Structure formats: C-alpha cells, structure tokens
Short mmCIF file of C-alpha atoms (C1' of nucleotides) in Angstrom, two decimals:
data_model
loop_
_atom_site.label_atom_id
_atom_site.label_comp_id
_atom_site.label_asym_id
_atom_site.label_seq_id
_atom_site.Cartn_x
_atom_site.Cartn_y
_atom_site.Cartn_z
CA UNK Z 1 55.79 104.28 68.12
CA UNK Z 2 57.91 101.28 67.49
CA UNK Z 3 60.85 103.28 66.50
CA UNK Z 4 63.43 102.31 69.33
CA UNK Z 5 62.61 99.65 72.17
CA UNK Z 6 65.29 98.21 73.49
CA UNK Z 7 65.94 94.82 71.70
CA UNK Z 8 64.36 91.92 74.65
CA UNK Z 9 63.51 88.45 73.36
CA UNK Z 10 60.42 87.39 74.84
CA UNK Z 11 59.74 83.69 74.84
CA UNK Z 12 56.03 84.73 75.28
CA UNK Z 13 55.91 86.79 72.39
CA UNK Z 14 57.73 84.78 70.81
CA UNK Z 15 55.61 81.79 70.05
CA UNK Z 16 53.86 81.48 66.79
CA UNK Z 17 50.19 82.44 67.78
CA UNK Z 18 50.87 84.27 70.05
CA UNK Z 19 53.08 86.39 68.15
CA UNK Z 20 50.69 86.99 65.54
CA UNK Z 21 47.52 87.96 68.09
CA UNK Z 22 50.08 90.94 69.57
CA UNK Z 23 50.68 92.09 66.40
CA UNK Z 24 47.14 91.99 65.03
CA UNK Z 25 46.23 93.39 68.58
CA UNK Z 26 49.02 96.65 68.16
CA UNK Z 27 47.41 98.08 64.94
CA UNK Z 28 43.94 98.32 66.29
CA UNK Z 29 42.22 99.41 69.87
CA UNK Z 30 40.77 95.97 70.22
CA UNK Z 31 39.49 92.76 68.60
CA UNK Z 32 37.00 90.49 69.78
CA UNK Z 33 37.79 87.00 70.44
CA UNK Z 34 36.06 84.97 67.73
CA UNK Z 35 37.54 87.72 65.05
CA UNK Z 36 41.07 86.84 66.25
CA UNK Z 37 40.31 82.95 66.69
CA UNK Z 38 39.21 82.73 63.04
CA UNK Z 39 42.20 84.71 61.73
CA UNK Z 40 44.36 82.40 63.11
CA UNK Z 41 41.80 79.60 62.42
CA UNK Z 42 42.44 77.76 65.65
CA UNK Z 43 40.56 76.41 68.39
CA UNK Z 44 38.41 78.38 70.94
CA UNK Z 45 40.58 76.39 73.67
CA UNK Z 46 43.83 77.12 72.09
CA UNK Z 47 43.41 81.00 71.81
CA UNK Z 48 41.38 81.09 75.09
CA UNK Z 49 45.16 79.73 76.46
CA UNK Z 50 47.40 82.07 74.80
CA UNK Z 51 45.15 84.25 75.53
CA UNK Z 52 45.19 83.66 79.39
CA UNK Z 53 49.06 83.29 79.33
CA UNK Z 54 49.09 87.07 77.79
CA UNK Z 55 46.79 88.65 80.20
CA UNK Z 56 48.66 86.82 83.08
CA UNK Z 57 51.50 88.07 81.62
CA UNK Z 58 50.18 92.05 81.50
CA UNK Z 59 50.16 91.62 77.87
CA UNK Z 60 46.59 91.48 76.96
CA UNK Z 61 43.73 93.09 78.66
CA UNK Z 62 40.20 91.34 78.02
CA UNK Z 63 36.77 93.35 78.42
CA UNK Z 64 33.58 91.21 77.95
CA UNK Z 65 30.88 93.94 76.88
CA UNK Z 66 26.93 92.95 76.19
CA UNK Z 67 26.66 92.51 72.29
CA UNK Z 68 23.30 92.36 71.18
CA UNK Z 69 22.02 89.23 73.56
CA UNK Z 70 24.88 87.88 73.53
CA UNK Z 71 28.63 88.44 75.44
CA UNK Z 72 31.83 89.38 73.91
CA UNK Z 73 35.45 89.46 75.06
CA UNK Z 74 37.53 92.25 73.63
CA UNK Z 75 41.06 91.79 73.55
CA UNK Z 76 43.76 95.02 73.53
CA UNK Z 77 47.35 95.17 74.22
CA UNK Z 78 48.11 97.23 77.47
CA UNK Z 79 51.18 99.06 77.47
CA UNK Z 80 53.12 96.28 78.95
CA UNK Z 81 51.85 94.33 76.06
CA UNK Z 82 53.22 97.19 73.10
CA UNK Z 83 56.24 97.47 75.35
CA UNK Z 84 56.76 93.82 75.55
CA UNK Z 85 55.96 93.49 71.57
CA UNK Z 86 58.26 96.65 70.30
CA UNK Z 87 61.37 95.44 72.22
CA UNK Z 88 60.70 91.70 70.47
CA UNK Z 89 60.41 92.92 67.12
CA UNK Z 90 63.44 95.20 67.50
CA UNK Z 91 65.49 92.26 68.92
CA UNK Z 92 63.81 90.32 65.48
CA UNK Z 93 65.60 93.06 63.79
CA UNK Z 94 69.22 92.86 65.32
CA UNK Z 95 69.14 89.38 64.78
CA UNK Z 96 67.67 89.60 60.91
CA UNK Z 97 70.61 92.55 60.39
CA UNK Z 98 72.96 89.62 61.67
CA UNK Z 99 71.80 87.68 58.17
CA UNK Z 100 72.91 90.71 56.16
CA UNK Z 101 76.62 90.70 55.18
CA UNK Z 102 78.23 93.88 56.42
CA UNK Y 1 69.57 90.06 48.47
CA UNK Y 2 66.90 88.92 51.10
CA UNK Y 3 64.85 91.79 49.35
CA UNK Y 4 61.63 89.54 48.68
CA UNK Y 5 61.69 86.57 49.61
CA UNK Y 6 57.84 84.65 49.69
CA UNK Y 7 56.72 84.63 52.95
CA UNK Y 8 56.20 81.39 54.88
CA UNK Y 9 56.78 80.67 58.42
CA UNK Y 10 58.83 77.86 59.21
CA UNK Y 11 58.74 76.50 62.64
CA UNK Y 12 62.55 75.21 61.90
CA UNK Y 13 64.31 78.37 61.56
CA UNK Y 14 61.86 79.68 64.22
CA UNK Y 15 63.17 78.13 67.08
CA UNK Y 16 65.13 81.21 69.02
CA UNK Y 17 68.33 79.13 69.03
CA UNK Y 18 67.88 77.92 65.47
CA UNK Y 19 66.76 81.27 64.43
CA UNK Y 20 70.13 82.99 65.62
CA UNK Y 21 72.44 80.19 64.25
CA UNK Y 22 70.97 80.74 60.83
CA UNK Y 23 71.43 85.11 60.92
CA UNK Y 24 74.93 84.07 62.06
CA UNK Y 25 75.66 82.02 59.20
CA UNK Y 26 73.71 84.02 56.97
CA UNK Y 27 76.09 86.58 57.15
CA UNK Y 28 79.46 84.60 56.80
CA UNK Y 29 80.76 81.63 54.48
CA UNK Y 30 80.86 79.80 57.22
CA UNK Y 31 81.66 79.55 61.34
CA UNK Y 32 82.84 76.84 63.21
CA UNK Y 33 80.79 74.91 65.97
CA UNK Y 34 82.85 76.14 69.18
CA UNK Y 35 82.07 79.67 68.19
CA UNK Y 36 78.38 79.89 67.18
CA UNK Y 37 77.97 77.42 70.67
CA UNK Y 38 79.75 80.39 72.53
CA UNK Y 39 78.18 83.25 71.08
CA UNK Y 40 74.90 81.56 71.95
CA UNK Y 41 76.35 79.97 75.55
CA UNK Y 42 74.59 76.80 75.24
CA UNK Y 43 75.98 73.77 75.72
CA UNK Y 44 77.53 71.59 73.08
CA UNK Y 45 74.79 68.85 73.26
CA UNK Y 46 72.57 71.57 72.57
CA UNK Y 47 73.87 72.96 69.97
CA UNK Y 48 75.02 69.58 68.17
CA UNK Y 49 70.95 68.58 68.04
CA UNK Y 50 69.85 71.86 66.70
CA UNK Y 51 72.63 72.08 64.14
CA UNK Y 52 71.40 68.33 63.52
CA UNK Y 53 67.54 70.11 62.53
CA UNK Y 54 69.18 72.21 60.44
CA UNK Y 55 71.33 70.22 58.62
CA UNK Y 56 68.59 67.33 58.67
CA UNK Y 57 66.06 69.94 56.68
CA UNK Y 58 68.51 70.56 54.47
CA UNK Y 59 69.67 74.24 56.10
CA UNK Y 60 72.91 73.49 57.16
CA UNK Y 61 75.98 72.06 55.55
CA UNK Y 62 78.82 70.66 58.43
CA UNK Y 63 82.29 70.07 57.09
CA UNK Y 64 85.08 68.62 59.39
CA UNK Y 65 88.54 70.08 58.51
CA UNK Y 66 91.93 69.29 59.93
CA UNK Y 67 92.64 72.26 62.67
CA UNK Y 68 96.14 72.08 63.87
CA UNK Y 69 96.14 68.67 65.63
CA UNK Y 70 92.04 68.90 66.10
CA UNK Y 71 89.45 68.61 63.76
CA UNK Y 72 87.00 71.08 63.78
CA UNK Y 73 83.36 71.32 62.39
CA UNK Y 74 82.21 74.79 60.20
CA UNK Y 75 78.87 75.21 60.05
CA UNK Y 76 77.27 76.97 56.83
CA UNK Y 77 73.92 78.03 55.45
CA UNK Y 78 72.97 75.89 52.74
CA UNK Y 79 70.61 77.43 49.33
CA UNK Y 80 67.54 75.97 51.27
CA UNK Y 81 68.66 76.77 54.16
CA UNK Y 82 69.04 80.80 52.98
CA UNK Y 83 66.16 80.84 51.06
CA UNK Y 84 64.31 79.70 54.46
CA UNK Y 85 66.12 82.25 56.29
CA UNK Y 86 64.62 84.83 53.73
CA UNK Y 87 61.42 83.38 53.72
CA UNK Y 88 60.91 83.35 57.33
CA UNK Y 89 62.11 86.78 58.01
CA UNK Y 90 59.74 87.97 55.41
CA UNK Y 91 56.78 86.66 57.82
CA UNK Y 92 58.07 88.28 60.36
CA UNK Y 93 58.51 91.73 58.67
CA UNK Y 94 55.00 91.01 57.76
CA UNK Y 95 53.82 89.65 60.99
CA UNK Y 96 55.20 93.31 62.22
CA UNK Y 97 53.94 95.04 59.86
CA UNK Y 98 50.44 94.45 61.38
CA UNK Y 99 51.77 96.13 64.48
CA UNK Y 100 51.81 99.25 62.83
CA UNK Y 101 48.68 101.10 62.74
CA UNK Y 102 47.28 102.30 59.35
"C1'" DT G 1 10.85 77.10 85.49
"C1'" DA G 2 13.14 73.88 82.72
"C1'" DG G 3 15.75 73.51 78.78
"C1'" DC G 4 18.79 75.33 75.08
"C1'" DT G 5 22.48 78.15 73.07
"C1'" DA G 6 26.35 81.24 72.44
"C1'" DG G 7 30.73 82.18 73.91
"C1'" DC G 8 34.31 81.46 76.16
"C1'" DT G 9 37.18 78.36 80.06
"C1'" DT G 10 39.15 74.51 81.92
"C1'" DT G 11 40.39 69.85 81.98
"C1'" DC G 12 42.20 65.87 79.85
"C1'" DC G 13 45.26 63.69 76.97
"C1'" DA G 14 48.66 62.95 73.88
"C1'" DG G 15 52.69 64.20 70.96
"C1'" DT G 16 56.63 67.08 70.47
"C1'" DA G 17 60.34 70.18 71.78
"C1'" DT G 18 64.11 71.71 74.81
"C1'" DG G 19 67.84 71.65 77.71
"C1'" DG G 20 71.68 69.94 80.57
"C1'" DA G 21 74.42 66.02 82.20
"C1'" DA G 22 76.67 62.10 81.17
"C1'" DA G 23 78.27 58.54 78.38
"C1'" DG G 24 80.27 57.62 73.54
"C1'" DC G 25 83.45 57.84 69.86
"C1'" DG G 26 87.30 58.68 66.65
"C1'" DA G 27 91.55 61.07 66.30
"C1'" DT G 28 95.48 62.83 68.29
"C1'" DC G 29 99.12 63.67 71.90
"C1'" DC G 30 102.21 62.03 75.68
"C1'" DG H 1 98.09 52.46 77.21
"C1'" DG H 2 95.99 56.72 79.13
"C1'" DA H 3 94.40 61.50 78.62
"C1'" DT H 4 92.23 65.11 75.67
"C1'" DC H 5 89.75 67.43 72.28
"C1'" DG H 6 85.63 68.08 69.76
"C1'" DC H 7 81.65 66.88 68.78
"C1'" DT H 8 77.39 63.07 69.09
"C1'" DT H 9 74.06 60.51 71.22
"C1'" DT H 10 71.53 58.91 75.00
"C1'" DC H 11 69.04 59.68 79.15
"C1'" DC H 12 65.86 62.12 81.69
"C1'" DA H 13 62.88 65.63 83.28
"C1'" DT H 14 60.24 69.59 82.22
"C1'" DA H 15 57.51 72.57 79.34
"C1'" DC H 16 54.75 73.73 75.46
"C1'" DT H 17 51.13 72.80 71.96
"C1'" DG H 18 46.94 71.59 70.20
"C1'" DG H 19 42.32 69.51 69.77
"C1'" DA H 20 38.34 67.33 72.00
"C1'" DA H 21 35.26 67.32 75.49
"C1'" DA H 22 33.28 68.79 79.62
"C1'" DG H 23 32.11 73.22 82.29
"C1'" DC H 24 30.16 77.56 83.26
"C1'" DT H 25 27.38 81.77 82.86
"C1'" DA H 26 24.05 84.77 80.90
"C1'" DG H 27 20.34 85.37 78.12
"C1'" DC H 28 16.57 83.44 75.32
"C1'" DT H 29 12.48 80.38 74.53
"C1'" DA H 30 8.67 77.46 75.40
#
DNA sequence: TAGCTAGCTTTCCAGTATGGAAAGCGATCC
DNA sequence: GGATCGCTTTCCATACTGGAAAGCTAGCTA
C-alpha cells in the first residue's frame, strides 16, 4: 500500500496537524470530527480549517450522516489524499536515509 | 545509531528547509555553507537565518576556516542537534506508522 | 412557535514564520 | 583606494497558525 510512491514533498501534508489527521485518517475508513479534534486536542475552528484546506485540496472527503439527533461529519482520505500522503512519507524517508552515514 | 530515539516533535528541525540541512549534516562531519545553500537552491540570506535557528537551539555548530584566500563557514550537527534529528524522525516514523492499517 | 443546543464554519485578530532583495561587513586581492 | 568573496542583517511583503467569538443549521423542548 505505501510501499513505493514516488517521493513529493507536500507543504500541505506537511504541516504539523495536518500531517497527523492524514495519517490517523489512512489506517481507518473514516473518523468523525470531534474524535480527530480531541486527538489532536485543538480547537473546533482550527481542525474545521485544516480540515477545509484538505478537502479543497482533494485530500479529505467529509460526509455529515444523522447520528442519533444529532449531525456528524466523517472525515476519509480519498485517493488523492493516500496518494498525496504515501509520496510525503516516502520523500520523509529519502531525506531521513540522508541522516544515515552510508 | 538513530535506532530509538524518544519521540518528540520539534517544530525546529521540522521546518522543510531546516529539516533537510540537518539529514545533510547528519550524515557527514561537516559541509560547508555554499554547498548545503546549493543543494537546497535557496538563497544565501535564507539559508544564513535558518542555519542561525539551528545553531541558536543549540543544533548547529559554524566554524570559519581559512579556504585558500576565502574564508569559508562548515556547518555541523551538534549532540543536541543529532539527538533532535533522532528524536524528530522517530515522530515521524510514528506519525506514519498510523498510516498503516492494522 | 419561540427558544435552546450540538456541531461544525467563518470571521476577526494577533503573533510568528518565510523568503528574496538589498544593504552591511570583514578579509583579501589588484 | 576600489572590487570581490562569503556570509549577515535588515527591510518588506506575504502566508500560516491558532484561539475566541460570532454564525448557521437541524433537531429538540416547552
């Protein structure tokens, strides 16, 4: 699955939260928003933006189903988004392998 | 020898520029400014404020040695600054670990 | 029907980071 | 005394972040 993308840096990845919702996103079919927000223990608005620059991106895809009374938004990578995140972590890689003395 | 390093992200070594200057000295004794700003291609201002983070945190050590006529500035990772390195990449192997499904 | 609430969104408002260009500076070289 | 090299620092403009607060919508509740 993650075996060979080619290496890309992506500045969107790349940044802190956002890197760590695409990752937590990859391993399962979806999360819902207030699951994600708490394990990065930010604010609503601050995930609700990285959020929106992902799915404006292609990155994210965002479902609101009924739950309960109440609405929730499910977040899942699209393939763009796995794409996107393979080819960041394997360009992670080259440039970790570059802090390993041949 | 970055086997296990504790895993903490740090938002110094982070910094895509930053990141690649340190798994370029990681892997050396040391390099010299004009060639870690080419292998990047960003200019020297650029470079001279990031290898100023670095060094400020404690990351980077800059020595100035007679070069022909010149002087020229090596660049090299300091304990911190490996330990850091190791520490950081750690994250991110584990931040990418969560991309893999279970 | 008029509130009230949950669950996001958007706006507002700093504070910080980034990058290139240009000006600086000390040490040669001519 | 210039001109250069090799960084440093300053200047300036843009972009990114984050939290707080105001907004919005749908579904209760009285």
């Amino acid at each position: 699955m993650s075996a060979q993308a080619r290496p890309v840096f992506d500045e969107i990845v790349h940044a802190p939260n956002r890197l760590q919702v695409c990752a937590m996103l990859a391993a399962v079919e979806a999360l819902d928003f207030a699951t994600v927000r708490e394990a990065l223990a930010i604010s609503d608005s601050v995930l609700s933006k990285h959020v929106k620059v992902l799915a404006d991106a292609g990155y994210v895809h965002t479902a609101k189903t009924p739950h309960g009374s109440r609405t929730r938004t499910w977040l899942s990578l699209t393939d763009a988004g796995r794409t996107a995140l393979d080819g960041h972590l394997a360009e992670l890689r080259r440039i970790a392998a570059l802090a390993t003395t041949p």
